Amino acid sequence: MGWNLSKFPVAFITGITGQDGAYLAEFLLDKGYIVHGLRQPSTLPDLINIEDLCIRYNGKFFLHYGDMTDGSVLHRILLHIKPDEIYHLAAQSHVKISFDSPEYTANVNGLGTLRLLEAIRTIDKDRKIRFYQASTSELFGSTPFPQCETSPFEPCSPYATAKLYSYWTVKNYRKSYGIHASNGILFNHESPIRGEEFVTRKITKAVARISMGQQNILMLGNLDSKRDWGHAKDYVRGMWLMLQQEKADDYVLATGKTYKVRDFVEKAFAKIDIKLKWQGKGLNEKAIDTATGRVVVAVDKELFRPQEVHCLIGNPEKAKNMLGWSTDISLDELIEEMVEADIKIAKSEANNNLISENVICSNG
Ligand code: NAP
Ligand code: G4F
């Protein structure tokens, strides 16, 4: 039976194939939204995070090819789908990569937002569309902590400077043209579908593989930087709450707690009953499994950044008071979920390898 689509609110999500896009899409579909997503033209299959939604919500979930560097496509999609809410999550989101690809990062993360807001300004004459911008705690960079909406910005990377351009573009389009556009200044949030190149997932994946004997050692960069880590599920609810407010505004979403990268490492190894002892200093530092004496973590200078954001810790009071937002999932619960999910993946990879070895043996 088909859906009567005209009675459902319509959302458009850029970056739908990423971590937040997948959680947000599920959150909105569960609320009864029709969800449209922007998918980058690519020859590689990139739908792993949303495959299940494509099947479960067939008829209410639509994907459109397009790229944030191509304004005409964005314009055409908005004309076609007439969204009530737009969640702009698409970005080159890796801070270290932005040092190697600064111009591309500026084009996507900075001008991409301008292209989308220009399309809204042109098409949505009645100013009905509500717009969410994925701003970031990276805007604060080296500013004193804890950081809140009124803290000064001191971005430390091409990623952060491009996002700062977007932050101000959103504020200017809100004031100049009356567009309901909000900045969510989100501190780090993670999950089992976090990209494998971010530190938390890199750690939980390595822990799982080490527990299965598939990897010997985890190489990391700066072990002493501090991050305010929450679960992505809590943060996408905050994005939605921002767009349900009568007036657009800017909000920090954070847990208010901060931990070092090395704390995350220790907690993740503890989930597989490995207790670590740190030895050495700086680039020679290593973590040893106290039970076996084996080195399981070491430092690689290539993984450091030209400039580091040393400490992020957010103050989410405004979001608590104005949106009624708070986090439900603790860091320990997050780490447990991530390690368990990565152990499942490691086990299924081991099974697949076994199957293909058996096939090769029986054929050969
Ligand atoms: P993510 O997993 O890296 O997802 C990024 C998404 O953007 C992917 O769907 C990616 O598509 C898409 N994308 C990249 N370049 C694009 C382009 N040129 N045109 C169209 N789409 C493009 O990031 P995330 O963790 O979900 O974060 C979502 C947003 O929040 C990002 O803007 C990020 O900068 C921001 N943010 C994240 C955090 C955090 O801790 N996660 C905190 C603050 C702010 P492919 O899948 O095809 O690559
Ligand atoms: O996991 P990360 O790469 O995340 P980072 O740089 O904090 O950025 C993430 O959060 C931002 C919000 O604050 C988002 F805007 C952004 O899009 C992204 O989602 O690195 C976290 C920390 C850094 O201090 C880094 O130097 O971990 C340190 N680190 C140490 N070793 C490492 C590694 N980071 C990575 N990716 N890989 C390492 O081997």
PDB file of C-alpha atoms in Angstrom, residues 1-167:
ATOM      1  CA  MET A   1       0.000   0.000   0.000  1.00  0.00           C
ATOM      2  CA  GLY A   2       1.368   3.499  -0.902  1.00  0.00           C
ATOM      3  CA  TRP A   3       1.771   6.337   1.645  1.00  0.00           C
ATOM      4  CA  ASN A   4      -0.248   9.560   1.413  1.00  0.00           C
ATOM      5  CA  LEU A   5       2.909  11.642   1.322  1.00  0.00           C
ATOM      6  CA  SER A   6       1.248  15.071   1.396  1.00  0.00           C
ATOM      7  CA  LYS A   7       0.486  14.939   5.140  1.00  0.00           C
ATOM      8  CA  PHE A   8       4.021  14.248   6.366  1.00  0.00           C
ATOM      9  CA  PRO A   9       6.680  16.916   7.101  1.00  0.00           C
ATOM     10  CA  VAL A  10       9.543  16.812   4.589  1.00  0.00           C
ATOM     11  CA  ALA A  11      13.210  16.927   5.602  1.00  0.00           C
ATOM     12  CA  PHE A  12      16.281  17.215   3.410  1.00  0.00           C
ATOM     13  CA  ILE A  13      19.588  15.960   4.841  1.00  0.00           C
ATOM     14  CA  THR A  14      22.943  16.664   3.218  1.00  0.00           C
ATOM     15  CA  GLY A  15      25.627  14.219   4.394  1.00  0.00           C
ATOM     16  CA  ILE A  16      23.015  11.484   4.830  1.00  0.00           C
ATOM     17  CA  THR A  17      25.536   8.683   4.245  1.00  0.00           C
ATOM     18  CA  GLY A  18      27.710   9.830   7.167  1.00  0.00           C
ATOM     19  CA  GLN A  19      27.413   9.027  10.868  1.00  0.00           C
ATOM     20  CA  ASP A  20      25.047  11.845  11.865  1.00  0.00           C
ATOM     21  CA  GLY A  21      23.079  11.679   8.612  1.00  0.00           C
ATOM     22  CA  ALA A  22      22.215   8.029   9.227  1.00  0.00           C
ATOM     23  CA  TYR A  23      21.151   8.556  12.867  1.00  0.00           C
ATOM     24  CA  LEU A  24      19.197  11.704  12.010  1.00  0.00           C
ATOM     25  CA  ALA A  25      17.418  10.049   9.067  1.00  0.00           C
ATOM     26  CA  GLU A  26      16.278   7.193  11.290  1.00  0.00           C
ATOM     27  CA  PHE A  27      15.181   9.635  14.031  1.00  0.00           C
ATOM     28  CA  LEU A  28      13.085  11.686  11.572  1.00  0.00           C
ATOM     29  CA  LEU A  29      11.611   8.669   9.756  1.00  0.00           C
ATOM     30  CA  ASP A  30      10.553   7.238  13.120  1.00  0.00           C
ATOM     31  CA  LYS A  31       8.809  10.568  13.810  1.00  0.00           C
ATOM     32  CA  GLY A  32       6.851  10.277  10.553  1.00  0.00           C
ATOM     33  CA  TYR A  33       8.911  12.578   8.300  1.00  0.00           C
ATOM     34  CA  ILE A  34       9.518  12.013   4.613  1.00  0.00           C
ATOM     35  CA  VAL A  35      13.292  12.113   4.323  1.00  0.00           C
ATOM     36  CA  HIS A  36      15.302  13.126   1.267  1.00  0.00           C
ATOM     37  CA  GLY A  37      19.078  12.817   1.331  1.00  0.00           C
ATOM     38  CA  LEU A  38      21.947  14.106  -0.752  1.00  0.00           C
ATOM     39  CA  ARG A  39      24.271  11.370  -1.939  1.00  0.00           C
ATOM     40  CA  GLN A  40      27.604  12.153  -3.607  1.00  0.00           C
ATOM     41  CA  PRO A  41      27.935  10.864  -7.160  1.00  0.00           C
ATOM     42  CA  SER A  42      30.349   7.982  -6.798  1.00  0.00           C
ATOM     43  CA  THR A  43      31.044   4.686  -8.423  1.00  0.00           C
ATOM     44  CA  LEU A  44      31.711   3.105  -5.029  1.00  0.00           C
ATOM     45  CA  PRO A  45      28.859   1.761  -2.919  1.00  0.00           C
ATOM     46  CA  ASP A  46      28.533   4.252  -0.040  1.00  0.00           C
ATOM     47  CA  LEU A  47      25.205   3.342   1.540  1.00  0.00           C
ATOM     48  CA  ILE A  48      26.385   1.022   4.306  1.00  0.00           C
ATOM     49  CA  ASN A  49      25.068   3.275   7.112  1.00  0.00           C
ATOM     50  CA  ILE A  50      21.606   3.676   5.578  1.00  0.00           C
ATOM     51  CA  GLU A  51      20.997   0.422   3.682  1.00  0.00           C
ATOM     52  CA  ASP A  52      18.556  -0.766   6.331  1.00  0.00           C
ATOM     53  CA  LEU A  53      16.574   2.531   6.190  1.00  0.00           C
ATOM     54  CA  CYS A  54      16.292   2.273   2.388  1.00  0.00           C
ATOM     55  CA  ILE A  55      14.507  -1.058   2.875  1.00  0.00           C
ATOM     56  CA  ARG A  56      12.475  -0.337   6.044  1.00  0.00           C
ATOM     57  CA  TYR A  57      11.209   3.049   4.866  1.00  0.00           C
ATOM     58  CA  ASN A  58      10.814   2.325   1.167  1.00  0.00           C
ATOM     59  CA  GLY A  59       8.445   5.004  -0.189  1.00  0.00           C
ATOM     60  CA  LYS A  60       9.308   7.574   2.518  1.00  0.00           C
ATOM     61  CA  PHE A  61      13.062   7.725   2.077  1.00  0.00           C
ATOM     62  CA  PHE A  62      14.633   9.163  -1.089  1.00  0.00           C
ATOM     63  CA  LEU A  63      18.195   9.761  -2.230  1.00  0.00           C
ATOM     64  CA  HIS A  64      19.370  12.357  -4.747  1.00  0.00           C
ATOM     65  CA  TYR A  65      22.773  12.561  -6.384  1.00  0.00           C
ATOM     66  CA  GLY A  66      24.564  15.862  -5.836  1.00  0.00           C
ATOM     67  CA  ASP A  67      27.637  17.529  -4.443  1.00  0.00           C
ATOM     68  CA  MET A  68      28.072  20.564  -2.199  1.00  0.00           C
ATOM     69  CA  THR A  69      30.392  22.037  -4.829  1.00  0.00           C
ATOM     70  CA  ASP A  70      27.518  22.180  -7.349  1.00  0.00           C
ATOM     71  CA  GLY A  71      24.949  24.849  -6.438  1.00  0.00           C
ATOM     72  CA  SER A  72      22.683  24.235  -9.439  1.00  0.00           C
ATOM     73  CA  VAL A  73      21.921  20.687  -8.274  1.00  0.00           C
ATOM     74  CA  LEU A  74      21.079  21.892  -4.769  1.00  0.00           C
ATOM     75  CA  HIS A  75      18.744  24.508  -6.247  1.00  0.00           C
ATOM     76  CA  ARG A  76      17.006  21.903  -8.419  1.00  0.00           C
ATOM     77  CA  ILE A  77      16.583  19.420  -5.551  1.00  0.00           C
ATOM     78  CA  LEU A  78      15.009  22.046  -3.272  1.00  0.00           C
ATOM     79  CA  LEU A  79      12.601  23.141  -6.027  1.00  0.00           C
ATOM     80  CA  HIS A  80      11.601  19.526  -6.559  1.00  0.00           C
ATOM     81  CA  ILE A  81      11.186  18.253  -2.982  1.00  0.00           C
ATOM     82  CA  LYS A  82      10.004  21.468  -1.234  1.00  0.00           C
ATOM     83  CA  PRO A  83      11.422  20.650   2.206  1.00  0.00           C
ATOM     84  CA  ASP A  84      10.111  22.004   5.515  1.00  0.00           C
ATOM     85  CA  GLU A  85      13.440  21.408   7.251  1.00  0.00           C
ATOM     86  CA  ILE A  86      17.005  21.194   5.942  1.00  0.00           C
ATOM     87  CA  TYR A  87      19.794  19.610   7.968  1.00  0.00           C
ATOM     88  CA  HIS A  88      23.097  20.568   6.381  1.00  0.00           C
ATOM     89  CA  LEU A  89      25.589  17.935   7.569  1.00  0.00           C
ATOM     90  CA  ALA A  90      27.696  17.342   4.443  1.00  0.00           C
ATOM     91  CA  ALA A  91      31.351  18.204   4.932  1.00  0.00           C
ATOM     92  CA  GLN A  92      34.932  17.109   4.534  1.00  0.00           C
ATOM     93  CA  SER A  93      34.806  16.432   8.257  1.00  0.00           C
ATOM     94  CA  HIS A  94      38.326  15.236   9.060  1.00  0.00           C
ATOM     95  CA  VAL A  95      40.460  17.906  10.717  1.00  0.00           C
ATOM     96  CA  LYS A  96      43.874  16.379   9.851  1.00  0.00           C
ATOM     97  CA  ILE A  97      42.876  15.818   6.201  1.00  0.00           C
ATOM     98  CA  SER A  98      41.904  19.498   5.974  1.00  0.00           C
ATOM     99  CA  PHE A  99      45.595  20.443   6.405  1.00  0.00           C
ATOM    100  CA  ASP A 100      46.399  18.368   3.293  1.00  0.00           C
ATOM    101  CA  SER A 101      43.328  19.517   1.340  1.00  0.00           C
ATOM    102  CA  PRO A 102      42.625  23.072   2.508  1.00  0.00           C
ATOM    103  CA  GLU A 103      41.150  24.427  -0.725  1.00  0.00           C
ATOM    104  CA  TYR A 104      38.746  21.501  -1.209  1.00  0.00           C
ATOM    105  CA  THR A 105      37.757  21.724   2.458  1.00  0.00           C
ATOM    106  CA  ALA A 106      37.015  25.457   2.121  1.00  0.00           C
ATOM    107  CA  ASN A 107      34.975  24.852  -1.024  1.00  0.00           C
ATOM    108  CA  VAL A 108      32.813  22.110   0.515  1.00  0.00           C
ATOM    109  CA  ASN A 109      32.604  23.214   4.165  1.00  0.00           C
ATOM    110  CA  GLY A 110      32.503  26.959   3.562  1.00  0.00           C
ATOM    111  CA  LEU A 111      31.092  27.749   0.122  1.00  0.00           C
ATOM    112  CA  GLY A 112      28.852  24.646   0.222  1.00  0.00           C
ATOM    113  CA  THR A 113      26.792  26.255   2.980  1.00  0.00           C
ATOM    114  CA  LEU A 114      26.589  29.521   1.039  1.00  0.00           C
ATOM    115  CA  ARG A 115      25.310  27.647  -2.028  1.00  0.00           C
ATOM    116  CA  LEU A 116      22.562  26.002  -0.015  1.00  0.00           C
ATOM    117  CA  LEU A 117      21.511  29.216   1.721  1.00  0.00           C
ATOM    118  CA  GLU A 118      21.449  31.064  -1.616  1.00  0.00           C
ATOM    119  CA  ALA A 119      19.152  28.364  -3.025  1.00  0.00           C
ATOM    120  CA  ILE A 120      16.845  28.789  -0.015  1.00  0.00           C
ATOM    121  CA  ARG A 121      16.906  32.598  -0.340  1.00  0.00           C
ATOM    122  CA  THR A 122      15.895  32.378  -3.997  1.00  0.00           C
ATOM    123  CA  ILE A 123      13.302  29.622  -3.808  1.00  0.00           C
ATOM    124  CA  ASP A 124      11.670  29.998  -0.389  1.00  0.00           C
ATOM    125  CA  LYS A 125      10.082  33.443  -0.705  1.00  0.00           C
ATOM    126  CA  ASP A 126       7.708  32.825   2.249  1.00  0.00           C
ATOM    127  CA  ARG A 127      10.614  31.852   4.532  1.00  0.00           C
ATOM    128  CA  LYS A 128       8.991  28.583   5.543  1.00  0.00           C
ATOM    129  CA  ILE A 129      12.120  26.436   5.426  1.00  0.00           C
ATOM    130  CA  ARG A 130      14.033  25.855   8.669  1.00  0.00           C
ATOM    131  CA  PHE A 131      17.777  25.322   8.276  1.00  0.00           C
ATOM    132  CA  TYR A 132      20.303  23.566  10.521  1.00  0.00           C
ATOM    133  CA  GLN A 133      24.044  24.122  10.077  1.00  0.00           C
ATOM    134  CA  ALA A 134      26.515  21.555  11.413  1.00  0.00           C
ATOM    135  CA  SER A 135      28.845  23.939  13.215  1.00  0.00           C
ATOM    136  CA  THR A 136      31.493  22.545  15.487  1.00  0.00           C
ATOM    137  CA  SER A 137      33.457  22.889  18.709  1.00  0.00           C
ATOM    138  CA  GLU A 138      36.546  23.096  16.448  1.00  0.00           C
ATOM    139  CA  LEU A 139      35.534  26.772  15.996  1.00  0.00           C
ATOM    140  CA  PHE A 140      36.746  27.371  19.568  1.00  0.00           C
ATOM    141  CA  GLY A 141      40.179  25.930  18.806  1.00  0.00           C
ATOM    142  CA  SER A 142      42.623  27.251  21.354  1.00  0.00           C
ATOM    143  CA  THR A 143      40.175  29.487  23.262  1.00  0.00           C
ATOM    144  CA  PRO A 144      39.996  29.016  27.065  1.00  0.00           C
ATOM    145  CA  PHE A 145      37.636  26.289  28.314  1.00  0.00           C
ATOM    146  CA  PRO A 146      34.868  25.454  29.172  1.00  0.00           C
ATOM    147  CA  GLN A 147      33.412  26.791  25.918  1.00  0.00           C
ATOM    148  CA  CYS A 148      29.884  28.140  25.423  1.00  0.00           C
ATOM    149  CA  GLU A 149      27.980  30.150  22.779  1.00  0.00           C
ATOM    150  CA  THR A 150      29.649  33.422  23.828  1.00  0.00           C
ATOM    151  CA  SER A 151      33.236  32.124  23.989  1.00  0.00           C
ATOM    152  CA  PRO A 152      35.570  33.667  21.389  1.00  0.00           C
ATOM    153  CA  PHE A 153      36.457  31.545  18.362  1.00  0.00           C
ATOM    154  CA  GLU A 154      40.123  30.741  17.625  1.00  0.00           C
ATOM    155  CA  PRO A 155      40.029  28.130  14.842  1.00  0.00           C
ATOM    156  CA  CYS A 156      43.245  26.105  14.447  1.00  0.00           C
ATOM    157  CA  SER A 157      42.765  24.254  11.108  1.00  0.00           C
ATOM    158  CA  PRO A 158      41.516  24.759   7.544  1.00  0.00           C
ATOM    159  CA  TYR A 159      38.504  22.641   8.598  1.00  0.00           C
ATOM    160  CA  ALA A 160      37.671  25.043  11.407  1.00  0.00           C
ATOM    161  CA  THR A 161      38.208  28.244   9.413  1.00  0.00           C
ATOM    162  CA  ALA A 162      35.900  26.929   6.656  1.00  0.00           C
ATOM    163  CA  LYS A 163      33.286  26.049   9.283  1.00  0.00           C
ATOM    164  CA  LEU A 164      33.661  29.527  10.798  1.00  0.00           C
ATOM    165  CA  TYR A 165      32.796  31.024   7.404  1.00  0.00           C
ATOM    166  CA  SER A 166      29.640  28.898   7.405  1.00  0.00           C
ATOM    167  CA  TYR A 167      28.792  29.829  10.992  1.00  0.00           C
TER     168      TYR A 167
END
